[in-house]
Short mmCIF file of C-alpha atoms and ligand atoms in Angstrom, two decimals:
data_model
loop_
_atom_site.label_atom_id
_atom_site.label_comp_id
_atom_site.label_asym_id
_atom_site.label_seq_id
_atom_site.Cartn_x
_atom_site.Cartn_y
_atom_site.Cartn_z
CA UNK A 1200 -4.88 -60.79 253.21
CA UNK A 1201 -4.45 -57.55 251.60
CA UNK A 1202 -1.01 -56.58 249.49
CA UNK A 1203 0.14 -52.96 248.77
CA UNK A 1204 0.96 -52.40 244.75
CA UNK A 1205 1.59 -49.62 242.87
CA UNK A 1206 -0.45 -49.10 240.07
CA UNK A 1207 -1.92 -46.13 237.59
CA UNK A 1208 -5.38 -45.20 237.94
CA UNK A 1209 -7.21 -45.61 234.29
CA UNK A 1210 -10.86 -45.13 234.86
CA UNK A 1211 -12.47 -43.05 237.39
CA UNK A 1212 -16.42 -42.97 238.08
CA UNK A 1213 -18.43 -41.88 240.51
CA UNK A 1214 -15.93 -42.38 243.49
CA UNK A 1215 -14.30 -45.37 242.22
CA UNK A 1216 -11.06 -45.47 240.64
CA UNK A 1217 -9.81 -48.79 238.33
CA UNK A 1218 -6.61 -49.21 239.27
CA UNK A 1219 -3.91 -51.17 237.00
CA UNK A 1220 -1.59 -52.63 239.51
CA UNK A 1221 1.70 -53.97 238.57
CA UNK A 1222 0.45 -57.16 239.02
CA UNK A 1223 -1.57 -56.74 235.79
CA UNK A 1224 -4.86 -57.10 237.50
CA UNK A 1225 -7.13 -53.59 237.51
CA UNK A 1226 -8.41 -53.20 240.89
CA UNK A 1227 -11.73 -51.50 241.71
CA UNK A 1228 -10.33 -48.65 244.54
CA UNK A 1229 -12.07 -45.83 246.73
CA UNK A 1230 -9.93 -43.52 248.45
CA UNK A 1231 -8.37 -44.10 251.80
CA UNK A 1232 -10.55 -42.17 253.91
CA UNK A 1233 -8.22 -40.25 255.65
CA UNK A 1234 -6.71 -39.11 252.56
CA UNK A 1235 -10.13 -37.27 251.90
CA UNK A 1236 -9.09 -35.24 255.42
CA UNK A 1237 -6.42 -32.81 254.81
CA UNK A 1238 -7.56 -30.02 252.73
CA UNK A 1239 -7.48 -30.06 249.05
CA UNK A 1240 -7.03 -27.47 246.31
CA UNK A 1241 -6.92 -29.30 243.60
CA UNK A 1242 -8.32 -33.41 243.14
CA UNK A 1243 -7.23 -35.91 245.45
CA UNK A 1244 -7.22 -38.54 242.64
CA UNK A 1245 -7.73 -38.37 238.73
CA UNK A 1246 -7.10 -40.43 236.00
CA UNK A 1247 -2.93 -41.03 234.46
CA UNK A 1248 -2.44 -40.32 238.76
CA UNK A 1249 0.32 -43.03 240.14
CA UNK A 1250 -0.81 -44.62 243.31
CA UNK A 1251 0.06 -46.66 245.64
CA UNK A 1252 -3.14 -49.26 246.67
CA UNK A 1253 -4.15 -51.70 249.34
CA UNK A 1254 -5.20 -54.27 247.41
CA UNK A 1255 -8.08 -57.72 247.92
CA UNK A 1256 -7.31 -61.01 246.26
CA UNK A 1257 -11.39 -59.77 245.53
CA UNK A 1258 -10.29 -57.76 243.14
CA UNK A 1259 -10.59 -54.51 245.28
CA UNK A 1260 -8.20 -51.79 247.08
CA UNK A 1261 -8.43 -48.80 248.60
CA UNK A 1262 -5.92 -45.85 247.06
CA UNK A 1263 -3.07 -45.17 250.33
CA UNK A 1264 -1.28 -42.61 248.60
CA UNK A 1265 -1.20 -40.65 245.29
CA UNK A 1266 2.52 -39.77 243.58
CA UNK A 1267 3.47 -35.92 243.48
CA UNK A 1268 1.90 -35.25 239.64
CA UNK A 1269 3.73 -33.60 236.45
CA UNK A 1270 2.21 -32.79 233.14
CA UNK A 1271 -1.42 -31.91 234.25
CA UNK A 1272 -4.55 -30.96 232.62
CA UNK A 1273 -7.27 -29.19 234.56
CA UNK A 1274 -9.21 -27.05 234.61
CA UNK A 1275 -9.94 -24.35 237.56
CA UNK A 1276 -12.97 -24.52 239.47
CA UNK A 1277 -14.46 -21.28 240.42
CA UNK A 1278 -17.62 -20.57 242.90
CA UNK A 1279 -17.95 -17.15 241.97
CA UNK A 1280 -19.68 -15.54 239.27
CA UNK A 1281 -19.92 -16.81 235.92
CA UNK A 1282 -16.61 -18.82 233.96
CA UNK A 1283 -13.34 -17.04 234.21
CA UNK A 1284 -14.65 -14.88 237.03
CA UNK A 1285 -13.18 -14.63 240.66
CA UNK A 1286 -10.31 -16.22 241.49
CA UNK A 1287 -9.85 -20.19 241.24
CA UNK A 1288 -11.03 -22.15 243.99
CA UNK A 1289 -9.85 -25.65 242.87
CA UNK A 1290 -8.35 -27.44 240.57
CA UNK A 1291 -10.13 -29.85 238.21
CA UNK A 1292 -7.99 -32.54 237.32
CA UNK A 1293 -9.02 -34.16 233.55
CA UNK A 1294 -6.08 -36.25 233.21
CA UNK A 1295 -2.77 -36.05 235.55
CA UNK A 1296 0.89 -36.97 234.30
CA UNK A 1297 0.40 -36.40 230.70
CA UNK A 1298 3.87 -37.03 228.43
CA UNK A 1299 2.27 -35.72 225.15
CA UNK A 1300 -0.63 -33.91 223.63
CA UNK A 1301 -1.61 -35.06 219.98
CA UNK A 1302 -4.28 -32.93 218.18
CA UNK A 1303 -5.87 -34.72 215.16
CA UNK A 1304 -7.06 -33.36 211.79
CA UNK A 1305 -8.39 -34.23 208.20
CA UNK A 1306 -6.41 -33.02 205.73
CA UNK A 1307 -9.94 -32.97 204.10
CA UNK A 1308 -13.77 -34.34 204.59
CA UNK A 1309 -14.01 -32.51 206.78
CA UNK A 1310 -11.54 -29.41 206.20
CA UNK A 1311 -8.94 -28.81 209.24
CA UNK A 1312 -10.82 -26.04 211.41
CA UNK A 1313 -8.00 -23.62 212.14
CA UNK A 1314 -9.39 -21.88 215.04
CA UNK A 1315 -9.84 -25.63 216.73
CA UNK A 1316 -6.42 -26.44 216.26
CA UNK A 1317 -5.39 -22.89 217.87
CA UNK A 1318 -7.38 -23.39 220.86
CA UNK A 1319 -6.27 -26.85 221.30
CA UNK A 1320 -2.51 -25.91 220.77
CA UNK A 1321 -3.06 -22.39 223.41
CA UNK A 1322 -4.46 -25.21 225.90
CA UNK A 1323 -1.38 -27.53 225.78
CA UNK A 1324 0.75 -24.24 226.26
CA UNK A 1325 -1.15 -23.57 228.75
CA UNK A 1326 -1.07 -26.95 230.56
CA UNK A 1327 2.68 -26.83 229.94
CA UNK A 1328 2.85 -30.06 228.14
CA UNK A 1329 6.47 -30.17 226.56
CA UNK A 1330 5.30 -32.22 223.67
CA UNK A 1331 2.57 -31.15 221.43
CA UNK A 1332 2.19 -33.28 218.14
CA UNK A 1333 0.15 -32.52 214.96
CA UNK A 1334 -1.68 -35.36 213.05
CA UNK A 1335 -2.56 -34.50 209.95
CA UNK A 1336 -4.52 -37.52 208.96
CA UNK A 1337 -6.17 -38.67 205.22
CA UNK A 1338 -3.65 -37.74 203.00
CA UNK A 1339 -4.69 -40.36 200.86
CA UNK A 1340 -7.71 -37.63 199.85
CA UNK A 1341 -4.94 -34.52 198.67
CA UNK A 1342 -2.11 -34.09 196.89
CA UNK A 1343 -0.69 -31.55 198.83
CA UNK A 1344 -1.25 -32.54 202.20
CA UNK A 1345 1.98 -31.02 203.72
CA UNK A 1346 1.35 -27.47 202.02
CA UNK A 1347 -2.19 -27.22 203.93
CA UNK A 1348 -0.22 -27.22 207.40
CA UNK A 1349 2.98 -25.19 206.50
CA UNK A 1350 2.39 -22.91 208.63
CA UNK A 1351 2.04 -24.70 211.60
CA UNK A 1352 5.63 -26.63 210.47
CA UNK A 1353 6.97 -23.01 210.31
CA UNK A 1354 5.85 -21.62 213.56
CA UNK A 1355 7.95 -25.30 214.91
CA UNK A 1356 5.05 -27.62 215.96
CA UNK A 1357 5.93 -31.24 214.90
CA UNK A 1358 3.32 -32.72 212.12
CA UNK A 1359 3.15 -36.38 211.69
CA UNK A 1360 1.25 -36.71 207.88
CA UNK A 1361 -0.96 -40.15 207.98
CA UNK A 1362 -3.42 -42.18 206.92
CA UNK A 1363 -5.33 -44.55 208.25
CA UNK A 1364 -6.69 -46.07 205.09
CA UNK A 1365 -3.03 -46.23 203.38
CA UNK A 1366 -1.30 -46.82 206.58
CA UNK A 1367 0.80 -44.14 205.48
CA UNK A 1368 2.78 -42.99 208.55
CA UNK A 1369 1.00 -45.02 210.95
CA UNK A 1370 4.70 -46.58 212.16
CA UNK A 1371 5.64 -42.96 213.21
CA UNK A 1372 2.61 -42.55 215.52
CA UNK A 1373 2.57 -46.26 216.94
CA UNK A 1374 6.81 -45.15 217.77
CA UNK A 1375 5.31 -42.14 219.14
CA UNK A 1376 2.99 -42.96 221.60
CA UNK A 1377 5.07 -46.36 222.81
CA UNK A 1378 4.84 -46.12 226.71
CA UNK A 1379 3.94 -42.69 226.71
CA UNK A 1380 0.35 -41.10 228.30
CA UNK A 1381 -1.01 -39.14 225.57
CA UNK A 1382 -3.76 -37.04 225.25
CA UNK A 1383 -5.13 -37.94 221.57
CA UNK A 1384 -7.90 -35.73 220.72
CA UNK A 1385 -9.73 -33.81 217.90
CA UNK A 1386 -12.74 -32.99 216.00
CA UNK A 1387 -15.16 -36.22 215.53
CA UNK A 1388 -14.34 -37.27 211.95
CA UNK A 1389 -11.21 -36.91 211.46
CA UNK A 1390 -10.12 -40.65 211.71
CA UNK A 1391 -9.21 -40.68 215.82
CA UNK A 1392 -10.78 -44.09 216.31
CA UNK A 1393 -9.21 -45.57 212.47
CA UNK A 1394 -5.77 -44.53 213.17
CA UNK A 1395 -6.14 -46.19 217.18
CA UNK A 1396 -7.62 -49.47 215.82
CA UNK A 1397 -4.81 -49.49 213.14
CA UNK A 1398 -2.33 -48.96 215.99
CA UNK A 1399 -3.71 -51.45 218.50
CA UNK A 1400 -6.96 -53.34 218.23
CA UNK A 1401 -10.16 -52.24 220.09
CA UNK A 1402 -8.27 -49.05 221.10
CA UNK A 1403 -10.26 -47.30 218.39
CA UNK A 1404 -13.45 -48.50 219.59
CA UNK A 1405 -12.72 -48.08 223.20
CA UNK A 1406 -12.14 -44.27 222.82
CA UNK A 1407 -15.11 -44.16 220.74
CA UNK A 1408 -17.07 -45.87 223.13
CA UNK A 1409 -16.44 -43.40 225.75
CA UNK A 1410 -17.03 -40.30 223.22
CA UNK A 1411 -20.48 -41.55 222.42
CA UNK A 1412 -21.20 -42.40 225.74
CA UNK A 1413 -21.09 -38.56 226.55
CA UNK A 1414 -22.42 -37.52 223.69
CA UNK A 1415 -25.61 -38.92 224.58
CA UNK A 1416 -25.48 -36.28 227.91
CA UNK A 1417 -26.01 -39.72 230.04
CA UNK A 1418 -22.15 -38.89 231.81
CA UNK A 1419 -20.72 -35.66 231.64
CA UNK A 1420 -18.53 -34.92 234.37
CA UNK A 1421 -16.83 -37.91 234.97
CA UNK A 1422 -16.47 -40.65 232.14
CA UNK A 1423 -12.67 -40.12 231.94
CA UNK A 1424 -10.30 -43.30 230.95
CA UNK A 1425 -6.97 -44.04 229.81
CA UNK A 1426 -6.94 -46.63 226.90
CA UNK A 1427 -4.34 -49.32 227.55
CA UNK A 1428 -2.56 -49.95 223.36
CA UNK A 1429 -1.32 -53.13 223.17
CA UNK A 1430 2.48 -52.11 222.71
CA UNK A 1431 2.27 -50.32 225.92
CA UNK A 1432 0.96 -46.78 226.64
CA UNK A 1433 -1.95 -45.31 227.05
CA UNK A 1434 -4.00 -42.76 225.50
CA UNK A 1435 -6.34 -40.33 226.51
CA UNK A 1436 -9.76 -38.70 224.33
CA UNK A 1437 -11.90 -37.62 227.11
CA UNK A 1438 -14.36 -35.59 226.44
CA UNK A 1439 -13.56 -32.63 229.27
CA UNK A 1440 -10.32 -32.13 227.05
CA UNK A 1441 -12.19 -31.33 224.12
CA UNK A 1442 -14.49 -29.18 225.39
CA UNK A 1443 -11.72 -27.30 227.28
CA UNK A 1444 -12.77 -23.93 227.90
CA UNK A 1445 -10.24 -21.36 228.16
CA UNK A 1446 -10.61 -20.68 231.75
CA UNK A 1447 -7.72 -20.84 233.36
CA UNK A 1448 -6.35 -17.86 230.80
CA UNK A 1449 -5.97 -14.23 231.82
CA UNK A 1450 -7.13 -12.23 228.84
CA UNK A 1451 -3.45 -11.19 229.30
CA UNK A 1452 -1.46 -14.21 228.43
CA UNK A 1453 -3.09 -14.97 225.48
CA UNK A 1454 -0.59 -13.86 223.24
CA UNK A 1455 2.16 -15.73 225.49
CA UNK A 1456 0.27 -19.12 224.52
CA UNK A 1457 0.75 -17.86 220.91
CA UNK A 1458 4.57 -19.24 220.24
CA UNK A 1459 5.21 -17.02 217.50
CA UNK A 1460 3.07 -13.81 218.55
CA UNK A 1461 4.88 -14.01 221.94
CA UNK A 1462 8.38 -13.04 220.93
CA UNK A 1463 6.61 -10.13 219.45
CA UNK A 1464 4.98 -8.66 222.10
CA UNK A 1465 7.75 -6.71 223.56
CA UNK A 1466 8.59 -4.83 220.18
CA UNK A 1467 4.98 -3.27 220.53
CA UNK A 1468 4.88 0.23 221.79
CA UNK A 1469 2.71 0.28 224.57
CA UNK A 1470 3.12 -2.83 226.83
CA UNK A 1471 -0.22 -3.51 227.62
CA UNK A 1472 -1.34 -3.47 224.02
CA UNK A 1473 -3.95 -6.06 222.93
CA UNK A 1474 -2.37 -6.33 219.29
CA UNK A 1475 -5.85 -4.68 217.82
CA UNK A 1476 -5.67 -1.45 216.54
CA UNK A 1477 -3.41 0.12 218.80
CA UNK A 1478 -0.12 2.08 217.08
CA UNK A 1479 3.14 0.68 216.83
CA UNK A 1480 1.99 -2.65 217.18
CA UNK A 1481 4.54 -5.78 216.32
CA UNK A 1482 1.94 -7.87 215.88
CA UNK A 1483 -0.03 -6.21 213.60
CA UNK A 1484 2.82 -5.51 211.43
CA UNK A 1485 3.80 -8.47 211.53
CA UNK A 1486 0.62 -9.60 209.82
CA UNK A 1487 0.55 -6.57 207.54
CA UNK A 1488 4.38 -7.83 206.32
CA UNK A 1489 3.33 -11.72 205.68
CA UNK A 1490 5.60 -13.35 208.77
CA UNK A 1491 2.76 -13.95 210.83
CA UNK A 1492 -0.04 -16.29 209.39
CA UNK A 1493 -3.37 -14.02 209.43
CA UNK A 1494 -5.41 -17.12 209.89
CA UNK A 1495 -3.12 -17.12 213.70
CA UNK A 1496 -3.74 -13.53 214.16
CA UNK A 1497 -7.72 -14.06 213.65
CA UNK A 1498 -7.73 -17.34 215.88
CA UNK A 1499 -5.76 -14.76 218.92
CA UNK A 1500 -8.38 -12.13 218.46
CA UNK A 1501 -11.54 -14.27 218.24
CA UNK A 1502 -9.94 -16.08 221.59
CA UNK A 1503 -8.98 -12.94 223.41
CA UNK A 1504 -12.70 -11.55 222.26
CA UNK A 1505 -13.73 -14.76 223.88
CA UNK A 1506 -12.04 -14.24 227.31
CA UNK A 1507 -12.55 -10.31 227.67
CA UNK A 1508 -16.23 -11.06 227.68
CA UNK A 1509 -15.51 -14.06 230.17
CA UNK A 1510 -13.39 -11.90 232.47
CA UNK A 1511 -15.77 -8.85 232.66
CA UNK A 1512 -18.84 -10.74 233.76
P1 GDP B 2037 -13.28 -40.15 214.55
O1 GDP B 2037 -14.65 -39.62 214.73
O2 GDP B 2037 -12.25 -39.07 214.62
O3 GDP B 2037 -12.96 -41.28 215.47
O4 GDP B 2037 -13.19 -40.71 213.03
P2 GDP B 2037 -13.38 -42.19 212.46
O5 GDP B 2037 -12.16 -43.00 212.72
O6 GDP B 2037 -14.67 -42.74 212.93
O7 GDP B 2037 -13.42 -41.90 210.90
C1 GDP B 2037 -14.43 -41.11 210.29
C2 GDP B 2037 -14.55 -41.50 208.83
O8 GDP B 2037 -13.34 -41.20 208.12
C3 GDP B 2037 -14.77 -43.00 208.63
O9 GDP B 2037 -15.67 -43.18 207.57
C4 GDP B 2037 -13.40 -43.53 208.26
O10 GDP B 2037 -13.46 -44.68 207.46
C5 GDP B 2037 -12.82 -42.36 207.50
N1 GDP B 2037 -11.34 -42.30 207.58
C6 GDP B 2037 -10.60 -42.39 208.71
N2 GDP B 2037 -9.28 -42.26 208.44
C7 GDP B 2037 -9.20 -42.09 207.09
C8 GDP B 2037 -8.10 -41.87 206.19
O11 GDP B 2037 -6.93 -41.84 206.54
N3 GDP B 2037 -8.42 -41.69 204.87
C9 GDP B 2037 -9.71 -41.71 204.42
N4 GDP B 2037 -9.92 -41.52 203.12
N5 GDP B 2037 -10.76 -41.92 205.24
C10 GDP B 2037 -10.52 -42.10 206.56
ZN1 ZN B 2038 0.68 -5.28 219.85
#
């Protein structure tokens, strides 16, 4: 006696997908095997995937079909030579269907680190997620919390300016991620798991659960799950998204992932410049004249440094 459901895969591990079905109940799924059949370049199933499942009053299913994805983070899977060489294979799916990306910081204890923040914001270019969110958590602990992240208000990313101790713009972020996936992710410290339990209880622990969990090298491929909050939603702090490496990025589209270098680039005189020492370049100026924030400029270089040496092994 078997029903089909739709559902949203949350948890994924070791071949085994939890499934919450629209019946409320999470079902314990494998894949249909025939699904497994037909050639794949990228995963069959991840995590934040829609599905449609077969599933057991036992409180099991097998997956029938997967819903065409939008929003996806990945990463690509090469065979040959070392990261960023050869061409990609297959695509890594970390979490499929994203809505949102929020990147979390400390005002202070400990100080934002700038050339995180860039990397995270170049990977949710990258991954083409429409919505990318600043939290700039602990103002409680400055007086000038909004001046520390100017910059990133001026170059148009939205910042939402909390604290989890005051509850100071906690409301926003609970509007915010309201049945919405989200990726919510930063640096360890900066509050993740106080603002999440302030937002919807055991959320906080549940991410931090699975953080720790990897920490401790026991999981480290697979320990992705969505965290169910309470007013509906889910959120997302897997560890694969914040080790991202940049590997999907041609050395060349760097600047592109940049949203204030990139309208630049085509005022530089040579078109293949790298925005280092070369003449006539818009970048550079740019820098030299005070419109583009140096502490950008360095994150682009020590990034495209990063990938060069990636791309030429
Ligand atoms: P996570 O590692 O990002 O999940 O950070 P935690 O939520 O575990 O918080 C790390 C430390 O910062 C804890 O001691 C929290 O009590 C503290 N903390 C979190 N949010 C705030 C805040 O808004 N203001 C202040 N002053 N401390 C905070
Ligand atoms: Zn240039």
């Amino acid at each position: 006696m078997s029903r089909q459901l739709s559902g949203l895969i949350v948890k994924e591990q070791s071949g085994f997908f939890w499934v919450e079905a629209q019946d409320g109940v999470t079902y314990t799924c494998r894949l249909r095997g025939r699904l497994m059949e037909a050639a794949q370049a990228s995963d069959i199933a991840a995590i934040g995937d829609r599905v449609c499942i077969d599933a057991l009053p036992d409180g099991t299913g097998a997956i029938e079909d997967v819903l065409p994805r939008v929003g996806v983070i990945s990463r690509a899977v090469r065979t040959e030579g070392a990261r960023g060489a050869g061409s990609p294979e297959r695509e890594h799916v970390i979490v499929a269907n994203v809505d949102q990306a929020f990147f979390v910081f400390a005002v202070a204890a400990p100080l934002p680190n700038w050339k995180m923040l860039d990397r995270f914001l170049v990977v949710g270019e990258r991954a083409g997620i429409e919505k990318v969110t600043i939290v700039a958590n602990k103002i409680d602990l400055v007086d000038d919390a909004r001046r520390t992240f100017a910059p990133y208000e001026q170059i148009g990313y939205p910042i939402i300016y909390t604290s989890a101790l005051t509850g100071a713009g906690v409301l926003e972020l609970r509007a915010l991620l309201k049945d919405k996936i989200s990726v919510f992710t930063g640096p360890s410290g900066v509050g993740k798991t106080s603002l999440l339990n302030t937002i919807s209880p055991d959320a906080g622990r549940a991410v931090k659960a699975v953080s720790n969990y990897s920490q401790e090298g026991v999981h480290t491929t697979r320990d992705s799950q969505l965290i169910r909050l309470v007013e509906g939603g889910y959120v997302a702090d897997t560890p694969g998204i914040r080790q991202l490496a940049l590997w999907d990025i041609e050395p060349s589209e760097l600047d592109g992932y940049f949203r204030e270098i990139a309208p630049l680039v085509s005022a530089c005189r040579f078109r293949d410049c790298l925005h280092r020492r070369e003449p006539g370049c818009a970048v550079r100026h740019a820098v030299e004249t005070g419109t583009l924030s140096r502490s950008r400029y360095e994150s682009y270089l020590s990034l495209r440094d990063e990938l060069d040496v990636a791309y030429a092994i």
